[in-house]
PDB file of C-alpha atoms in Angstrom:
ATOM      1  CA  LEU F   1      10.367  -1.023  -2.841  1.00 61.00           C
ATOM      2  CA  CYS F   2       8.803  -1.154   0.452  1.00 65.00           C
ATOM      3  CA  VAL F   3      11.082  -0.971   2.213  1.00 59.00           C
ATOM      4  CA  CYS F   4       8.719  -0.730   5.735  1.00 57.00           C
ATOM      5  CA  ILE F   5       7.382  -3.810   5.161  1.00 60.00           C
ATOM      6  CA  PRO F   6       9.274  -7.319   6.137  1.00 61.00           C
ATOM      7  CA  PRO F   7       9.381 -10.436   4.538  1.00 61.00           C
ATOM      8  CA  GLU F   8       9.726 -12.164   7.880  1.00 67.00           C
ATOM      9  CA  THR F   9       8.782 -11.742  11.371  1.00 68.00           C
ATOM     10  CA  ASP F  10       8.680 -12.572  14.620  1.00 79.00           C
ATOM     11  CA  PHE F  11       6.704 -15.203  16.791  1.00 82.00           C
ATOM     12  CA  PHE F  12       4.328 -12.848  18.206  1.00 85.00           C
ATOM     13  CA  VAL F  13       2.980 -11.123  15.244  1.00 82.00           C
ATOM     14  CA  TYR F  14       2.797 -14.476  13.794  1.00 81.00           C
ATOM     15  CA  PHE F  15       1.088 -15.411  16.325  1.00 88.00           C
ATOM     16  CA  LEU F  16      -1.371 -11.866  16.472  1.00 89.00           C
ATOM     17  CA  CYS F  17      -1.898 -12.672  12.748  1.00 86.00           C
ATOM     18  CA  GLN F  18      -2.889 -16.002  13.316  1.00 90.00           C
ATOM     19  CA  ARG F  19      -5.527 -15.115  16.135  1.00 94.00           C
ATOM     20  CA  TYR F  20      -6.868 -11.866  14.211  1.00 95.00           C
ATOM     21  CA  VAL F  21      -6.505 -11.896  10.494  1.00 91.00           C
ATOM     22  CA  GLU F  22      -8.980 -13.784   8.670  1.00 88.00           C
ATOM     23  CA  GLU F  23      -7.214 -12.495   5.317  1.00 88.00           C
ATOM     24  CA  ILE F  24      -3.853 -11.061   3.178  1.00 89.00           C
ATOM     25  CA  VAL F  25      -4.347  -9.947   0.233  1.00 92.00           C
ATOM     26  CA  LEU F  26      -1.171  -8.882  -1.840  1.00 93.00           C
ATOM     27  CA  VAL F  27      -0.399  -6.769  -4.210  1.00 95.00           C
ATOM     28  CA  ASN F  28       2.892  -6.460  -6.811  1.00 94.00           C
ATOM     29  CA  ASP F  29       5.632  -3.924  -7.200  1.00 90.00           C
ATOM     30  CA  GLU F  30       3.812  -2.381 -10.250  1.00 92.00           C
ATOM     31  CA  GLU F  31       0.556  -2.089  -7.826  1.00 95.00           C
ATOM     32  CA  ILE F  32       2.081  -0.363  -5.819  1.00 91.00           C
ATOM     33  CA  LYS F  33       3.451   1.887  -7.891  1.00 89.00           C
ATOM     34  CA  ALA F  34       0.405   3.018  -9.698  1.00 92.00           C
ATOM     35  CA  ALA F  35      -1.172   3.956  -6.193  1.00 92.00           C
ATOM     36  CA  VAL F  36       1.498   5.977  -5.016  1.00 90.00           C
ATOM     37  CA  SER F  37       1.018   7.445  -8.212  1.00 89.00           C
ATOM     38  CA  THR F  38      -2.921   8.287  -8.426  1.00 92.00           C
ATOM     39  CA  LEU F  39      -1.974   8.995  -4.653  1.00 92.00           C
ATOM     40  CA  TYR F  40       0.629  11.820  -5.243  1.00 88.00           C
ATOM     41  CA  ARG F  41      -1.645  13.297  -8.145  1.00 89.00           C
ATOM     42  CA  ALA F  42      -4.887  13.790  -5.814  1.00 92.00           C
ATOM     43  CA  GLY F  43      -2.264  15.691  -3.728  1.00 89.00           C
ATOM     44  CA  LEU F  44      -0.922  12.570  -1.054  1.00 89.00           C
ATOM     45  CA  LEU F  45       2.306  12.800  -0.607  1.00 88.00           C
ATOM     46  CA  VAL F  46       2.204   8.298   0.449  1.00 89.00           C
ATOM     47  CA  GLU F  47       5.732   6.018   0.866  1.00 88.00           C
ATOM     48  CA  PRO F  48       4.502   3.033  -1.257  1.00 88.00           C
ATOM     49  CA  SER F  49       4.261   0.844   1.933  1.00 88.00           C
ATOM     50  CA  GLY F  50       1.644   2.529   3.550  1.00 90.00           C
ATOM     51  CA  SER F  51       0.194   2.589  -0.260  1.00 92.00           C
ATOM     52  CA  ALA F  52      -1.045  -0.947  -0.352  1.00 93.00           C
ATOM     53  CA  ALA F  53      -4.045  -1.122   1.079  1.00 94.00           C
ATOM     54  CA  PHE F  54      -5.221   1.838  -1.184  1.00 96.00           C
ATOM     55  CA  ALA F  55      -3.425  -0.941  -4.411  1.00 96.00           C
ATOM     56  CA  ALA F  56      -5.470  -3.829  -3.126  1.00 96.00           C
ATOM     57  CA  ILE F  57      -9.115  -1.502  -3.702  1.00 95.00           C
ATOM     58  CA  ALA F  58      -7.301   0.121  -7.268  1.00 95.00           C
ATOM     59  CA  ASN F  59      -6.930  -3.314  -8.042  1.00 96.00           C
ATOM     60  CA  ASP F  60     -10.341  -5.147  -6.910  1.00 94.00           C
ATOM     61  CA  ARG F  61      -8.677  -7.128  -4.542  1.00 93.00           C
ATOM     62  CA  ILE F  62     -10.797  -7.119  -1.728  1.00 91.00           C
ATOM     63  CA  PRO F  63     -14.309  -8.702  -2.914  1.00 88.00           C
ATOM     64  CA  ASP F  64     -17.824  -6.620  -1.858  1.00 89.00           C
ATOM     65  CA  ILE F  65     -17.638  -3.675  -1.422  1.00 91.00           C
ATOM     66  CA  ALA F  66     -19.171  -2.010  -3.828  1.00 89.00           C
ATOM     67  CA  GLY F  67     -22.436   0.240  -2.133  1.00 92.00           C
ATOM     68  CA  ARG F  68     -20.697   0.207   1.074  1.00 93.00           C
ATOM     69  CA  ASN F  69     -18.288   2.548   3.324  1.00 94.00           C
ATOM     70  CA  VAL F  70     -14.874   1.835   2.867  1.00 91.00           C
ATOM     71  CA  VAL F  71     -11.813   3.122   5.086  1.00 93.00           C
ATOM     72  CA  VAL F  72      -8.496   3.008   3.346  1.00 93.00           C
ATOM     73  CA  ILE F  73      -5.717   4.414   5.721  1.00 91.00           C
ATOM     74  CA  LEU F  74      -3.363   5.665   4.243  1.00 92.00           C
ATOM     75  CA  SER F  75       0.431   6.172   5.917  1.00 84.00           C
ATOM     76  CA  GLY F  76       4.286   7.252   5.974  1.00 78.00           C
ATOM     77  CA  GLY F  77       5.730  10.011   5.523  1.00 74.00           C
ATOM     78  CA  ASN F  78       8.855   7.994   4.328  1.00 75.00           C
ATOM     79  CA  ILE F  79       9.427   9.313   1.073  1.00 78.00           C
ATOM     80  CA  GLY F  80      10.813  12.054  -0.379  1.00 74.00           C
ATOM     81  CA  LYS F  81      12.299  13.698  -4.131  1.00 73.00           C
ATOM     82  CA  ASP F  82      14.770  10.808  -4.800  1.00 75.00           C
ATOM     83  CA  GLU F  83      12.690   8.467  -4.255  1.00 76.00           C
ATOM     84  CA  LEU F  84      10.021   9.714  -6.069  1.00 73.00           C
ATOM     85  CA  THR F  85      12.182   9.069  -8.795  1.00 73.00           C
ATOM     86  CA  ASN F  86      11.058   5.465  -9.391  1.00 72.00           C
ATOM     87  CA  PHE F  87       7.253   6.546  -9.983  1.00 71.00           C
ATOM     88  CA  PRO F  88       8.725   8.003 -13.758  1.00 68.00           C
ATOM     89  CA  ASP F  89       5.116   8.544 -15.188  1.00 74.00           C
ATOM     90  CA  LEU F  90       5.470  11.757 -12.341  1.00 72.00           C
ATOM     91  CA  ASN F  91       7.264  14.074 -13.928  1.00 66.00           C
ATOM     92  CA  ILE F  92       9.316  14.833 -11.147  1.00 61.00           C
TER      93      ILE F  92
END
């Protein structure tokens, strides 16, 4: 589903993650599908990879954000109507 999130990475990216990333949060395909659908119904066409952060927040994977200002970067426009067939609830 997420064609732009590679399952493997090179050493440099791994090094940067070791140094700067505190935590990695995982979301599954169903959560990403729901996120893409929710965003689409809100008028935003975001590819599955670009909606992963929104999926994490929508599924309460990020602790201690209640009452705080939260920014989610939605990225990726590499999705067309043919790929939207993966989201039957959109009735496209």
